[in-house]
Short mmCIF file of C-alpha atoms and ligand atoms in Angstrom, two decimals:
data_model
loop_
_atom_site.label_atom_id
_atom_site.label_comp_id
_atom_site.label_asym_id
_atom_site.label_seq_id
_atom_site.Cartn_x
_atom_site.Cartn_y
_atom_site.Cartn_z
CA UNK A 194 10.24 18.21 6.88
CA UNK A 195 9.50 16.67 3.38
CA UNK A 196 5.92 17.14 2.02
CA UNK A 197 6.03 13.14 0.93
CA UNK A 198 7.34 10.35 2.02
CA UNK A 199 6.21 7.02 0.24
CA UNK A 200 7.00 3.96 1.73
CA UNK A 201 7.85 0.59 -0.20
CA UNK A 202 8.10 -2.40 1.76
CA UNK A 203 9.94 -5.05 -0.23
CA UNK A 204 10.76 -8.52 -0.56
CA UNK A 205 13.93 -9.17 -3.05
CA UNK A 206 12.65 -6.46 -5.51
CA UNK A 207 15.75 -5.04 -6.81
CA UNK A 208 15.31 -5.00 -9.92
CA UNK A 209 11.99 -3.65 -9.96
CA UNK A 210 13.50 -1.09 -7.20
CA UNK A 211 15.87 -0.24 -9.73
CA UNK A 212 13.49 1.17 -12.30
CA UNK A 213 10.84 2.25 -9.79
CA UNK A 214 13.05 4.74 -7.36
CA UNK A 215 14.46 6.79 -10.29
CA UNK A 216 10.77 6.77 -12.06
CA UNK A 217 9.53 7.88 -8.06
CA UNK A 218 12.70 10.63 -8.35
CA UNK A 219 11.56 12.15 -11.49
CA UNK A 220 7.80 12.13 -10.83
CA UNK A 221 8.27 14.12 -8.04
CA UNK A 222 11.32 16.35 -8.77
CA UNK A 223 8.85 19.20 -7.69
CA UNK A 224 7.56 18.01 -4.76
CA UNK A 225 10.10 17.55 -1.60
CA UNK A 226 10.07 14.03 -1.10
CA UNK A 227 11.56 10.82 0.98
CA UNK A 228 11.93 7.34 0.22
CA UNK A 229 11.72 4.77 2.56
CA UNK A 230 11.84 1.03 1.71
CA UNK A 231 11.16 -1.33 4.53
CA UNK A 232 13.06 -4.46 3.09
CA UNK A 233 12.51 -8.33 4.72
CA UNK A 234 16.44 -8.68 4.68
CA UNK A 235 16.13 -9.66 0.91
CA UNK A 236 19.59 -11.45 -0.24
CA UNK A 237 19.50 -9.86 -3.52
CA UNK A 238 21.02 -6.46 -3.05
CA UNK A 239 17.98 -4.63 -2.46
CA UNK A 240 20.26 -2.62 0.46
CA UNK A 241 22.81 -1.64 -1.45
CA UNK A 242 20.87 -0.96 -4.17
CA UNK A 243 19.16 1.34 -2.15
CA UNK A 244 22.30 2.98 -0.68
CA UNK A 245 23.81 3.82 -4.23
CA UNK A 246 20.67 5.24 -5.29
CA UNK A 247 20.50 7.68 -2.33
CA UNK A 248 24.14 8.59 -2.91
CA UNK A 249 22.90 9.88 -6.16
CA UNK A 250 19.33 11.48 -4.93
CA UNK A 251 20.15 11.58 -0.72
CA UNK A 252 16.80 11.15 0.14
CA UNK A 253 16.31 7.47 0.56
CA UNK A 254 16.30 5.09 3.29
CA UNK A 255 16.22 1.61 3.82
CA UNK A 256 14.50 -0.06 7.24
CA UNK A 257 15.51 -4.46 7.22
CA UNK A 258 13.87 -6.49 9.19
CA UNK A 259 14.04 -10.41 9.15
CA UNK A 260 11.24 -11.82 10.07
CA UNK A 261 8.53 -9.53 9.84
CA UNK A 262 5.68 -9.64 7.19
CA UNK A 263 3.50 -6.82 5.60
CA UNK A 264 1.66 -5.58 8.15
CA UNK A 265 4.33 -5.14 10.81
CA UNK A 266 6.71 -3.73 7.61
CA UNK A 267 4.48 -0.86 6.88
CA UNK A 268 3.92 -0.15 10.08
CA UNK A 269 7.33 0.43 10.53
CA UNK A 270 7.54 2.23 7.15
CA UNK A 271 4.72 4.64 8.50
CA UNK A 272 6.50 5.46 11.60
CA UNK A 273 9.84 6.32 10.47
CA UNK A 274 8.09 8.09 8.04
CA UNK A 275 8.66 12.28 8.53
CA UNK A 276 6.38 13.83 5.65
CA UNK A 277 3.47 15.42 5.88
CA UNK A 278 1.79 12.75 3.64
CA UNK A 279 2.56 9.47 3.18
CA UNK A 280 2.13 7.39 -0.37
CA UNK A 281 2.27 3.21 0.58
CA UNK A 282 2.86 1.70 -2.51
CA UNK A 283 3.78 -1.72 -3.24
CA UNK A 284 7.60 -2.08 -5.11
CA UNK A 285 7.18 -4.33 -8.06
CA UNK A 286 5.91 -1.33 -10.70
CA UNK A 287 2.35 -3.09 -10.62
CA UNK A 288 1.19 0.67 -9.91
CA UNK A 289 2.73 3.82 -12.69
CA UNK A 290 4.07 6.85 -11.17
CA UNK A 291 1.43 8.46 -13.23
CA UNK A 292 -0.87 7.14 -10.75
CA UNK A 293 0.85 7.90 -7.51
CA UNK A 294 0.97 11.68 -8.72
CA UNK A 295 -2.83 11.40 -9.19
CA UNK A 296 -2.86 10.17 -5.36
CA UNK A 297 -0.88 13.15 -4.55
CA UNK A 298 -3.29 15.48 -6.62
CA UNK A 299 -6.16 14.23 -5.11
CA UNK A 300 -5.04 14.39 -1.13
CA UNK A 301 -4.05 18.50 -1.94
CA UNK A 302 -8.31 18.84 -2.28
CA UNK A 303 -8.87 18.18 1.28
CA UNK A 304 -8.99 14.35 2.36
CA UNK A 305 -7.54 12.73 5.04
CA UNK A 306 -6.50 9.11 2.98
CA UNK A 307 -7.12 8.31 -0.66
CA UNK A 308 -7.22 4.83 -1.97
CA UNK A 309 -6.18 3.60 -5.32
CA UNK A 310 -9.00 1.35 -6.28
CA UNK A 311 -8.53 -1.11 -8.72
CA UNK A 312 -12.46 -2.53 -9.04
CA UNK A 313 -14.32 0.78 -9.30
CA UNK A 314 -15.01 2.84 -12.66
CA UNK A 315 -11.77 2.97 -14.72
CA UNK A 316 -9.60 1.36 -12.37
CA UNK A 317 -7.65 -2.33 -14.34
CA UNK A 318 -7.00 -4.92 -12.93
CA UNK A 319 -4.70 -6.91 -15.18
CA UNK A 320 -4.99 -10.63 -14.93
CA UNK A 321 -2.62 -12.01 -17.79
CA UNK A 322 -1.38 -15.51 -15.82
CA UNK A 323 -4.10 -18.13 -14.04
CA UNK A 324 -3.04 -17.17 -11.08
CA UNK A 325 -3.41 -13.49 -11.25
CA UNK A 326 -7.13 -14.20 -12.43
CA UNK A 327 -7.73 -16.19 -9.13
CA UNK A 328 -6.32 -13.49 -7.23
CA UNK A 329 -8.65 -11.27 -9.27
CA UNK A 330 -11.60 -12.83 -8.34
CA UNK A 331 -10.59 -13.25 -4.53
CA UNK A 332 -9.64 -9.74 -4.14
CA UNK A 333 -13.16 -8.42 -6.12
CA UNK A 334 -15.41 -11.06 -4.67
CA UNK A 335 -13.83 -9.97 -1.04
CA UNK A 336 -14.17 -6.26 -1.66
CA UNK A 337 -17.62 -6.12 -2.70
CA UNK A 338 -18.30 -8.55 0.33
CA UNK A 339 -16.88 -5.44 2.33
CA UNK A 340 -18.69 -3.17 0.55
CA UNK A 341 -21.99 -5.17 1.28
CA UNK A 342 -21.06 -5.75 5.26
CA UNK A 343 -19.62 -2.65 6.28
CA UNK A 344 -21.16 -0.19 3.87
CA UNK A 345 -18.26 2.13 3.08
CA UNK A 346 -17.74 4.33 0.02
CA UNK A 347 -14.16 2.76 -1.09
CA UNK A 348 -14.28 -0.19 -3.29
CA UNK A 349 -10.93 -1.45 -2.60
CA UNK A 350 -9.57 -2.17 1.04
CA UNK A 351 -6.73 -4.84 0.18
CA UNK A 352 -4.73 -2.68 -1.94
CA UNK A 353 -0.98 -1.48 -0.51
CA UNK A 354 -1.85 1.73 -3.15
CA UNK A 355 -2.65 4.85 -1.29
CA UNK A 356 -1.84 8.00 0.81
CA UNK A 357 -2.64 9.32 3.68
CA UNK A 358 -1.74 12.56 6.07
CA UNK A 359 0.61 11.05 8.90
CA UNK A 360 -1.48 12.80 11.36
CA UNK A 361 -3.81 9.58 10.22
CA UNK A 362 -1.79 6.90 11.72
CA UNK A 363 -1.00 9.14 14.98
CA UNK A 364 -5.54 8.89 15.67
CA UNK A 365 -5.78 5.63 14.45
CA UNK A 366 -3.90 3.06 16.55
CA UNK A 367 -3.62 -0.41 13.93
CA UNK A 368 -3.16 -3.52 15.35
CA UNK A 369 -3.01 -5.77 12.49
CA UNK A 370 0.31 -7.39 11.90
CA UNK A 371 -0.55 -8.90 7.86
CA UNK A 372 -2.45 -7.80 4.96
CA UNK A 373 -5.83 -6.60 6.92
CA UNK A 374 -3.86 -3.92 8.16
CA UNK A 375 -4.73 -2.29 4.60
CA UNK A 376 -8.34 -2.99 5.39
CA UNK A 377 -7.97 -2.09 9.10
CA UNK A 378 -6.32 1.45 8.25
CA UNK A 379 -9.36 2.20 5.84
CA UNK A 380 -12.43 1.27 8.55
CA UNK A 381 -10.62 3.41 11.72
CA UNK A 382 -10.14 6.26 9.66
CA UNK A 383 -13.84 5.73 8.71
CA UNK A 384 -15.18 5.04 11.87
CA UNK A 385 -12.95 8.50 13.17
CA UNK A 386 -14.73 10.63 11.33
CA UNK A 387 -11.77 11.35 8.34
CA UNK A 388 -12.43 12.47 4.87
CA UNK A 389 -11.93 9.24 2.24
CA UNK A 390 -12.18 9.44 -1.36
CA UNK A 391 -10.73 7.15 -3.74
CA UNK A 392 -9.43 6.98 -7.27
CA UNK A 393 -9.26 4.33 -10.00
CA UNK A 394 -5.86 3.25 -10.74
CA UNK A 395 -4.64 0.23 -12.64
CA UNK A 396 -2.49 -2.28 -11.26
CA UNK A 397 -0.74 -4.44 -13.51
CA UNK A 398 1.40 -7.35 -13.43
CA UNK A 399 4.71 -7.59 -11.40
CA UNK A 400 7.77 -6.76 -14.09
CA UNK A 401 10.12 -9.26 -12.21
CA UNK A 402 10.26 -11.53 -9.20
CA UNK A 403 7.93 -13.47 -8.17
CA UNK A 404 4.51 -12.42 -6.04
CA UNK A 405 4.60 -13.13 -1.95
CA UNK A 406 1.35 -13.67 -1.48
CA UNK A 407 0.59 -17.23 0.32
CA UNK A 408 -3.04 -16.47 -2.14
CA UNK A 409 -5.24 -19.27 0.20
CA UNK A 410 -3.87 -18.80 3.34
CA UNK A 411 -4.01 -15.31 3.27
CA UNK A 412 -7.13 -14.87 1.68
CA UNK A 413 -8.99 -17.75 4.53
CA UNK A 414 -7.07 -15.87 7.71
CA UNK A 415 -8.54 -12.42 5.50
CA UNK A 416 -12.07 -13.34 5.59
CA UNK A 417 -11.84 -14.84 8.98
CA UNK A 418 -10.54 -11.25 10.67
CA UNK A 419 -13.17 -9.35 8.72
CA UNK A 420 -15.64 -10.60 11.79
CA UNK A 421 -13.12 -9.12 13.96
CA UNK A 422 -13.52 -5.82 12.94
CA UNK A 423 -17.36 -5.63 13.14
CA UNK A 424 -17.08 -4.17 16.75
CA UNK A 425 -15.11 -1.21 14.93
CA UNK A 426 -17.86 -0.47 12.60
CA UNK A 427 -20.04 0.79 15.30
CA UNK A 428 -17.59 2.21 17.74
CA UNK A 429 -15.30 5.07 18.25
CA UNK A 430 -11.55 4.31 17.63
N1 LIG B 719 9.05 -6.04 3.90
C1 LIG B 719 8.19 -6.93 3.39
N2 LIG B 719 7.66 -6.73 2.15
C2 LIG B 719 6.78 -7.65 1.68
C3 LIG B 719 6.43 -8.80 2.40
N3 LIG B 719 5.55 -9.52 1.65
C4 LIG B 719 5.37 -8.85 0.50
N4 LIG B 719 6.11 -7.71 0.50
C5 LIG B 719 6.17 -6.66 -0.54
O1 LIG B 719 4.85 -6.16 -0.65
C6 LIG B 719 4.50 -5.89 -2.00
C7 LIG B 719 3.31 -6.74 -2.41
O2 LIG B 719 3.69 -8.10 -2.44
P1 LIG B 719 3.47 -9.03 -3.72
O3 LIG B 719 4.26 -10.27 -3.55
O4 LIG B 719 3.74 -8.26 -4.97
O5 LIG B 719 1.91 -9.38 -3.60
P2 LIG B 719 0.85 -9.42 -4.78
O6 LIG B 719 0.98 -8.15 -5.55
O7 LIG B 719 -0.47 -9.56 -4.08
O8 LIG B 719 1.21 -10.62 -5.59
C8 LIG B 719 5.78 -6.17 -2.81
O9 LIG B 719 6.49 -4.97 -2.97
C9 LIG B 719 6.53 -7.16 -1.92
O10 LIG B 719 7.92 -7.13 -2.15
C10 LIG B 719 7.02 -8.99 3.70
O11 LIG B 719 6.75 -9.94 4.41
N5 LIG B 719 7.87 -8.02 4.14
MG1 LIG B 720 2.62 -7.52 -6.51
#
């Protein structure tokens, strides 16, 4: 059984795949280690991508699915998943390897998840295009909104930048097919009982491709399911 396995769900991101999976091999020559990338059936040649870089390392695997969407990809990522940690991580180098081996450091002292958190004490955000600023304000406005509702330690719930033991998504049962699944994952575990900490990490702009994110719609059908998950705040999952 590998020690790691980090999961990259993916959305035509070869050629940020193609710089991130050898940076991923070298960070963690030391550590035994898996790759899985759940890919939405990109067009681009994520797959075979994928398949001539685990001819070279063998430890890489790549899940397609059509029609799914984030949620329901990491999910599936999770699953096939067979270390004894798992690093979610998003695939378009917005997070360093330097950071992911921090994630790793940290989850060796004891916890049961750590989150990456880009809005507490040296964590970066980096906002270079209008967009990106809009999406900064959402995402901090909407965190510190959880903060102030469900009074939780983490300062960053909608961040794909984290790892967990897999024993974590064996107690927690999550539901959530789109993005509040990265939200949902962090209140069960809470609610169970598990050890969180978090860590600042920076997050910068994609290198190439384009971002996913439907920004309004997601961010309206985010702040609508947040009332959905008071019951869990006061109840055993
Ligand atoms: N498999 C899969 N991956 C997705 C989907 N949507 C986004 N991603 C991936 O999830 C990560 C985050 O998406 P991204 O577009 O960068 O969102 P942003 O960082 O908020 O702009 C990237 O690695 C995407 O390729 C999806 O529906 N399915
Ligand atoms: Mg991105």
């Amino acid at each position: 059984m590998a020690r790691l396995s980090l999961v990259l769900p993916s959305m035509n991101e070869k050629a940020n795949l193609e710089i991130l999976i050898p940076d991923i091999e070298h960070a963690f020559s030391k550590v035994s280690h898996e790759i899985i990338v759940v890919d939405a059936h990109s067009p681009d040649g994520t797959k075979e991508l994928c398949e001539k870089l685990n001819r070279k390392y063998g430890n890489i695997r790549v899940i397609q699915r059509t029609k799914y969407d984030l949620g329901h990809a990491l999910k599936e990522g999770y699953a096939a998943a067979r270390g004894f940690f798992i690093l979610s991580s998003d695939s378009d180098l917005s997070f360093s390897t330097k950071d992911m081996r921090s994630l790793y450091a940290k989850i060796e002292q004891g916890y049961d998840l750590v989150v990456g958190c880009r809005h507490s004490k040296g964590g970066r955000y980096e906002a270079k295009q209008p967009l990106t600023l809009i999406k900064y304000l959402i995402s901090r406005t909407g965190n510190r909104l959880i903060v102030a509702l469900f009074g939780l330690k983490v300062h960053d719930f909608s961040v794909n930048f984290r790892i967990f033991r897999k024993s974590l998504i064996e107690t927690v049962r999550l539901r959530r097919s789109d993005n509040s699944i990265l939200f949902e994952m962090i209140l069960k575990a809470h609610v169970a009982g598990m050890r969180l900490a978090e860590i600042p990490v920076t997050f910068r702009e994609r290198r190439f491709g384009r971002s996913k994110l439907k920004l309004f719609s997601e961010s309206l059908k985010f702040f609508m399911t947040l009332f959905s998950f008071f019951p869990i705040r006061w109840k055993r999952v």
